[in-house]
């Protein structure tokens, strides 16, 4: 009997040592560098805007690569006149994005704004991006240069059905210093409000939509636009698609 008991004890020791060794090996051979690479593309807006003046093609997309701990993001936004071919807006950013909480990432980067007819502007970017309570998508950024400004965007997806989605959005741009060449007055905000109804045609990868968009400037920015003979507001009907993969 003693021999059987000793054998069982030895088997138990071997089992425990094997389990401990497996756990230790798992910790040793799963370094942070082995995290899978994440990549993707998301176009929040890829649309045609029917305006009172010249119609326009508009885009707003992010392309990213990296890991859960650090992502490299290329963001591009633009608006080009349908008949003139002029870029009313053309902005590209290179950003690094890293988590600072469960729902928010910190952002640092550089931005180049190069529309036609006005001087180019280059800025450093610092901000936060993530999900606020009630699942609002938030993007708040400070652009630092000789002509600094603050930008805030919020968007919410309301499910009308499993595939039909209403997406209201608001964006504010607040100049912190006069930029006469671009008709931007200090502390004179520009708001852009939109609502789009999309249909998930291919899961969430392709979602055609229709909607409306309204933009208006206030304060010193509105006065500078009026002096330059420009409209202080613009309303448009939009048709486009969201793309995500």
C-alpha angles and dihedrals in degrees: 000000000000090000091052092049092050090050091052091048091051091049090050090051091050091049093051093045091049091051091048091048092050092051091048092048090050091056093045098046098043103073124170089251089066092067111128117256114251121208135166150143127230126180108191091180128023102154152139115235121208104211134179089246122024118354116234144205112228133188137178117178144155127209115191143181133174138068139298089272100047131015132184111215132190110198123189130183127175148156122201126185112247097222103025098041090218120145106238086180130013119167132163127182135188109204140178114212125195132169119258097169140000093281106021137067129198116232131205127170150107131278135202120196113191115163120160121271099021135075118276117253128207123194143176111233130214124169152112132265130188150083121319123199113297087031099279111162107230131193117177120174138173115210112206124201139093086304105039125184142169125234129196127183130181128180135175131193115214115190110225089174132345089280105021113082132183112207118189116186141180131194129186127192115192119188112213094194136026116272103183094177089063098034092246117145124200112265091000103127128207117211126199117192124184144170123197131180112207135183121213098231096171105021104280093320097088121022118169114203146181126204151127133269131196127188128186137169126213140193120004093353090057091050093050092050091050091050090051091050094249128134116257092209140030134193124198142174111224136205121185149110140256117227126195132168 
